[in-house]
Short mmCIF file of C-alpha atoms in Angstrom, two decimals:
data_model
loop_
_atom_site.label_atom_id
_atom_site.label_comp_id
_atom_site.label_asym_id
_atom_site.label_seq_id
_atom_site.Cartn_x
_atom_site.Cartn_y
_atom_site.Cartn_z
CA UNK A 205 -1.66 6.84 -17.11
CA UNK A 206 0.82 3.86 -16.64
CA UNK A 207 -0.04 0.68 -15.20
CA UNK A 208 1.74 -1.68 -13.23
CA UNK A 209 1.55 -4.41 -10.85
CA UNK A 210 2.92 -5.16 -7.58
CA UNK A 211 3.49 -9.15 -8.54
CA UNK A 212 5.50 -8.58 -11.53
CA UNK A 213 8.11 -11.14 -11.62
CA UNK A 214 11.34 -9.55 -10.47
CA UNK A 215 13.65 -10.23 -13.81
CA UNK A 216 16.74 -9.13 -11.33
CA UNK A 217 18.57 -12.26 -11.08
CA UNK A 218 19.64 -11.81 -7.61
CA UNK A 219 20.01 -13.66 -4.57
CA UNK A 220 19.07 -10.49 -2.30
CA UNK A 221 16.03 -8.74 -1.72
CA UNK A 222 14.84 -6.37 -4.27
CA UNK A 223 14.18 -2.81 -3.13
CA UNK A 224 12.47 -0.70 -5.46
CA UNK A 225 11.36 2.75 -4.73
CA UNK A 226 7.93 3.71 -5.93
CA UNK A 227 6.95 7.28 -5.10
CA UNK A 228 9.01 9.28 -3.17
CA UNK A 229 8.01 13.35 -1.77
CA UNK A 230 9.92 15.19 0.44
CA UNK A 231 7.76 13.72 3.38
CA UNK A 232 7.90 10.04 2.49
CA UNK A 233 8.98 7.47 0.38
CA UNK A 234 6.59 4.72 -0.79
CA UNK A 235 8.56 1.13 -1.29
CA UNK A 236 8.15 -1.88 -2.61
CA UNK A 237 10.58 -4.88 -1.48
CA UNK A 238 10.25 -8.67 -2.72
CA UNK A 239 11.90 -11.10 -0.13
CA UNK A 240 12.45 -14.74 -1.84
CA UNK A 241 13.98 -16.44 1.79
CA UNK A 242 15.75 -13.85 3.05
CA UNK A 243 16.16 -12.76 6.89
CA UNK A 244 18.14 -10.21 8.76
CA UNK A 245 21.39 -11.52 9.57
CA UNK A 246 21.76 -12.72 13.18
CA UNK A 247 22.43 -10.04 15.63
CA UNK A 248 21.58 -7.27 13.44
CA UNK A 249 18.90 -5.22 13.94
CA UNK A 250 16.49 -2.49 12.12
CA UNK A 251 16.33 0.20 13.89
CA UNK A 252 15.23 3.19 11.46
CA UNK A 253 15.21 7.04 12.37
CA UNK A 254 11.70 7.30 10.58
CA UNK A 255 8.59 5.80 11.16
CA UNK A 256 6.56 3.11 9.04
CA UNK A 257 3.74 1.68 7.88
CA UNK A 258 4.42 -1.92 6.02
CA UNK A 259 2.05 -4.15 4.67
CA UNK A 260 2.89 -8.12 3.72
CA UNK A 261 0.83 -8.63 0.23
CA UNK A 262 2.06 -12.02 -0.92
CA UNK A 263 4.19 -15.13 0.75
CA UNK A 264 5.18 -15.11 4.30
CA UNK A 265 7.16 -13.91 6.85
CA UNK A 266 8.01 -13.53 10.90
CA UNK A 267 8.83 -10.59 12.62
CA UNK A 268 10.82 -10.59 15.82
CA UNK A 269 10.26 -6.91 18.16
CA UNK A 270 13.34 -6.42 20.56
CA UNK A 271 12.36 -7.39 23.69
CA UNK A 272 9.34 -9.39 22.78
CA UNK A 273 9.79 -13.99 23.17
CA UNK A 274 7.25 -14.19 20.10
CA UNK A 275 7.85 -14.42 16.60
CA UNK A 276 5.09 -12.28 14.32
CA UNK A 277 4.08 -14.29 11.35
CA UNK A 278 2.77 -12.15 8.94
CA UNK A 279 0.18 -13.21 6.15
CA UNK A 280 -1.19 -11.78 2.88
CA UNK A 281 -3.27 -8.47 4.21
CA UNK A 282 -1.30 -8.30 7.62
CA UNK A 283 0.03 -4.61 8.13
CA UNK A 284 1.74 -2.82 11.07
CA UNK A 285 3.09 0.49 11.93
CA UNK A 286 6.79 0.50 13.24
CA UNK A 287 7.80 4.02 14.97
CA UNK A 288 11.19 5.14 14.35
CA UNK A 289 13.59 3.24 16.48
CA UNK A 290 11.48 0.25 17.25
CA UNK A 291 14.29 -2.39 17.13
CA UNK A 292 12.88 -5.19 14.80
CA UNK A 293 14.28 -7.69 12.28
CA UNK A 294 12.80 -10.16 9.92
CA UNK A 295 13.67 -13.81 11.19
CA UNK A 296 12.41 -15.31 8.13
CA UNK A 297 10.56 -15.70 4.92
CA UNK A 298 8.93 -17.70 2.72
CA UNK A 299 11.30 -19.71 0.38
CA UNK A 300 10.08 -20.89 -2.88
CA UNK A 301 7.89 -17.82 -3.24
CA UNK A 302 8.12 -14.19 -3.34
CA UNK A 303 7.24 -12.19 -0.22
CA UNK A 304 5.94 -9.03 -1.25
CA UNK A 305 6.27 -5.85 1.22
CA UNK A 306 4.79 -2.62 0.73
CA UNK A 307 6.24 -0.16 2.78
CA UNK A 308 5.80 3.47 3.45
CA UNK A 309 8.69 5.40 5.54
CA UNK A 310 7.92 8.81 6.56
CA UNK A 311 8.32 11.08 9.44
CA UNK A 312 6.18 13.45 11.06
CA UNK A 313 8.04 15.87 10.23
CA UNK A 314 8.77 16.89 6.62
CA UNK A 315 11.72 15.55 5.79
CA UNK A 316 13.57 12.16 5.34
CA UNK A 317 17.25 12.44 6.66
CA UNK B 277 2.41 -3.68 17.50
CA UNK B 278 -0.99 -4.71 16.45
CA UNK B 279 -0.99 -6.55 13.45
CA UNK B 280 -3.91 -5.71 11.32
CA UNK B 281 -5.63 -7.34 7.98
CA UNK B 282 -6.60 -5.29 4.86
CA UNK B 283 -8.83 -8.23 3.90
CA UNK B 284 -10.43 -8.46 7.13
CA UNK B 285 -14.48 -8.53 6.38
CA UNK B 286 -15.85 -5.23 6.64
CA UNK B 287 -18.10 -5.54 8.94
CA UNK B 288 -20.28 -2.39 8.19
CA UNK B 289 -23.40 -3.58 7.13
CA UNK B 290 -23.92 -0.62 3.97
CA UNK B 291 -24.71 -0.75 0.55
CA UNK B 292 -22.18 2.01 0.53
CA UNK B 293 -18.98 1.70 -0.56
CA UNK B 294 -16.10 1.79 2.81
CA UNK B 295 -13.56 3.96 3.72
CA UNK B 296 -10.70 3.72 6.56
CA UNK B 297 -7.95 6.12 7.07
CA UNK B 298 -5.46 3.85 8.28
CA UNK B 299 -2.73 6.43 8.42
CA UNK B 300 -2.71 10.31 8.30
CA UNK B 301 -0.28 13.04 8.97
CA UNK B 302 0.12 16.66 7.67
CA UNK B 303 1.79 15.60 4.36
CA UNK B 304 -0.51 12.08 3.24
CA UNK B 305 -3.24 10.36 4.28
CA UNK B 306 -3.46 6.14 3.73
CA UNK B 307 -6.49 5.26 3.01
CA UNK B 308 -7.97 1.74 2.50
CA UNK B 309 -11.45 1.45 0.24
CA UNK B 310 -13.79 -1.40 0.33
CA UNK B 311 -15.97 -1.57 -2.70
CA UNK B 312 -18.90 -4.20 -3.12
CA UNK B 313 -20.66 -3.13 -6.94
CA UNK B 314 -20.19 0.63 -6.61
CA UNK B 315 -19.62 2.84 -9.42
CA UNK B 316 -19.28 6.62 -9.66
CA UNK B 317 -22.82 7.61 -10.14
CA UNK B 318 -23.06 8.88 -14.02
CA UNK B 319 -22.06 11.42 -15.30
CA UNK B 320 -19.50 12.52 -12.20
CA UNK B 321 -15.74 12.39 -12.19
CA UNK B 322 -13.24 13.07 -9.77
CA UNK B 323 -11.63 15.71 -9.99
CA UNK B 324 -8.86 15.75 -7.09
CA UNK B 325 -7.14 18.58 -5.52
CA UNK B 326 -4.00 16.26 -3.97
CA UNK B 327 -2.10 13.67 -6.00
CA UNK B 328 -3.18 9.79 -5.59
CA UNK B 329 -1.53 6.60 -5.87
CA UNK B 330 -3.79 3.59 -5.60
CA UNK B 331 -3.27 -0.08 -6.02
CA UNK B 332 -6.32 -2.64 -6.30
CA UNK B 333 -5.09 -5.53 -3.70
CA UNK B 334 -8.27 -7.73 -4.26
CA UNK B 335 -11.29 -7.63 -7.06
CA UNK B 336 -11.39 -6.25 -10.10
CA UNK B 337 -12.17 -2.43 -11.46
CA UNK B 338 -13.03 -0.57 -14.00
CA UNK B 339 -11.29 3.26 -14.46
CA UNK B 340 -12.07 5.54 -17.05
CA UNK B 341 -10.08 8.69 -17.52
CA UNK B 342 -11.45 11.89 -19.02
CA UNK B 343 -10.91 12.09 -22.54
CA UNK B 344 -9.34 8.27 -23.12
CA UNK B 345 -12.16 6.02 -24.63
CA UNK B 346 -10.96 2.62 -23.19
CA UNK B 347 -11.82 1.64 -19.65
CA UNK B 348 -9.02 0.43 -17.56
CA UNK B 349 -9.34 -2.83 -15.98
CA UNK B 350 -7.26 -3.31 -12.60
CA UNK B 351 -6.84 -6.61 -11.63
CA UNK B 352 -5.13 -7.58 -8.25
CA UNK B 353 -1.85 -5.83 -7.53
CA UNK B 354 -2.18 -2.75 -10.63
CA UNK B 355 -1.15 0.43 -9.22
CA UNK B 356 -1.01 3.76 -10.65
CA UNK B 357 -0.66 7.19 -10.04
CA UNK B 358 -3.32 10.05 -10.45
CA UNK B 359 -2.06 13.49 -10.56
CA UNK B 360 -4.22 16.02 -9.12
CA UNK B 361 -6.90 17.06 -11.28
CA UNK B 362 -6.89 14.46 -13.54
CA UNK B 363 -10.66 13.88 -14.07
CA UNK B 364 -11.03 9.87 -13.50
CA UNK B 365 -14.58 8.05 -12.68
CA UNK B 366 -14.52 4.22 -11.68
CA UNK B 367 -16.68 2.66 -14.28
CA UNK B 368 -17.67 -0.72 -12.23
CA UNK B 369 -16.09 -2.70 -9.83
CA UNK B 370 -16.73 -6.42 -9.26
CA UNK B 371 -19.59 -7.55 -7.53
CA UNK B 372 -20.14 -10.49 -4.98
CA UNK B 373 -16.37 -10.09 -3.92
CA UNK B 374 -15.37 -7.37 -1.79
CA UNK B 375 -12.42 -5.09 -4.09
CA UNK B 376 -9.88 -3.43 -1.67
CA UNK B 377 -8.14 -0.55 -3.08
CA UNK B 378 -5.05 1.27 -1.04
CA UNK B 379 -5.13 4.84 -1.92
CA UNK B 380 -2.15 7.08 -0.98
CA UNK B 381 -3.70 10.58 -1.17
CA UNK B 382 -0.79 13.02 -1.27
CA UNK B 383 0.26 16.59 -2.30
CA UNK B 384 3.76 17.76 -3.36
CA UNK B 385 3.50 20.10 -1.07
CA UNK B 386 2.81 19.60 2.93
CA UNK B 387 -0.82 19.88 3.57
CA UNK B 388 -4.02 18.51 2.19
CA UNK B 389 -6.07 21.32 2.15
#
């Protein structure tokens, strides 16, 4: 039984965010990304064919919904579920820390496409 | 979108130890556990028909696995996976803090039975 931990310094020397896949079925894929000041670039949008479930564990970030005026800041604990083509994008996070996501992407159905 | 805390106080007044689906289909269920002291009465083990991947997010834990002679401790952000049937009891967890634990209950297949 292997142990490991979700605040492991990333060694990637990298100026993106680091995507790293955890556990992955047929019916979902369990993620973990670490976000060091990154945001979505303007005009782009997420908009995902599956649905999610994300949780912010460390740092800090803001989440902007299409159509809402209001940022979302997001703090250690905070989770949300995201259905499948909810047009979102991450305005910002932290810098001079490491944001740490957790995020499971599924679909009701059984497969990822 | 309702934004949601993991650490939010349980509010549950129980000696018990507290569970919360927070996400369920046919293929997973996300669960989040609040423990306060608990321990698996002696003697017991869990002995799991689905497969499990847990993280502790706050607290600290004590895991023994069937047959190993060293009790795990899981500090904030350890993960790991349990494959069905592998007999596991938690030894202690900390008290006078609450310890949150995310459990992904799972099965390779497509239904928890």
């Amino acid at each position: 039984m292997m142990i490991h931990n979700l605040f492991t310094q990333v060694t990637q020397a990298s100026d993106s965010e680091v995507f790293e896949t955890l556990l992955q079925t047929e019916a979902f894929k369990l993620e973990r990304v670490v976000s060091t000041g990154q945001a979505t670039p303007p005009g782009q949008w997420y908009d995902q064919d599956g649905d999610e479930w994300v949780v912010l564990l460390s740092g800090s970030a803001g989440l902007l919904f299409d159509g809402e005026r209001d940022i979302r800041v997001l703090q250690p604990g905070d989770y949300l579920y995201i259905p499948a083509h909810t047009r979102h994008r991450v305005e910002w996070t932290e810098t001079g820390v490491e944001t740490v996501w957790l995020a499971l992407h599924y679909t009701t159905g059984h497969s990822l496409s």
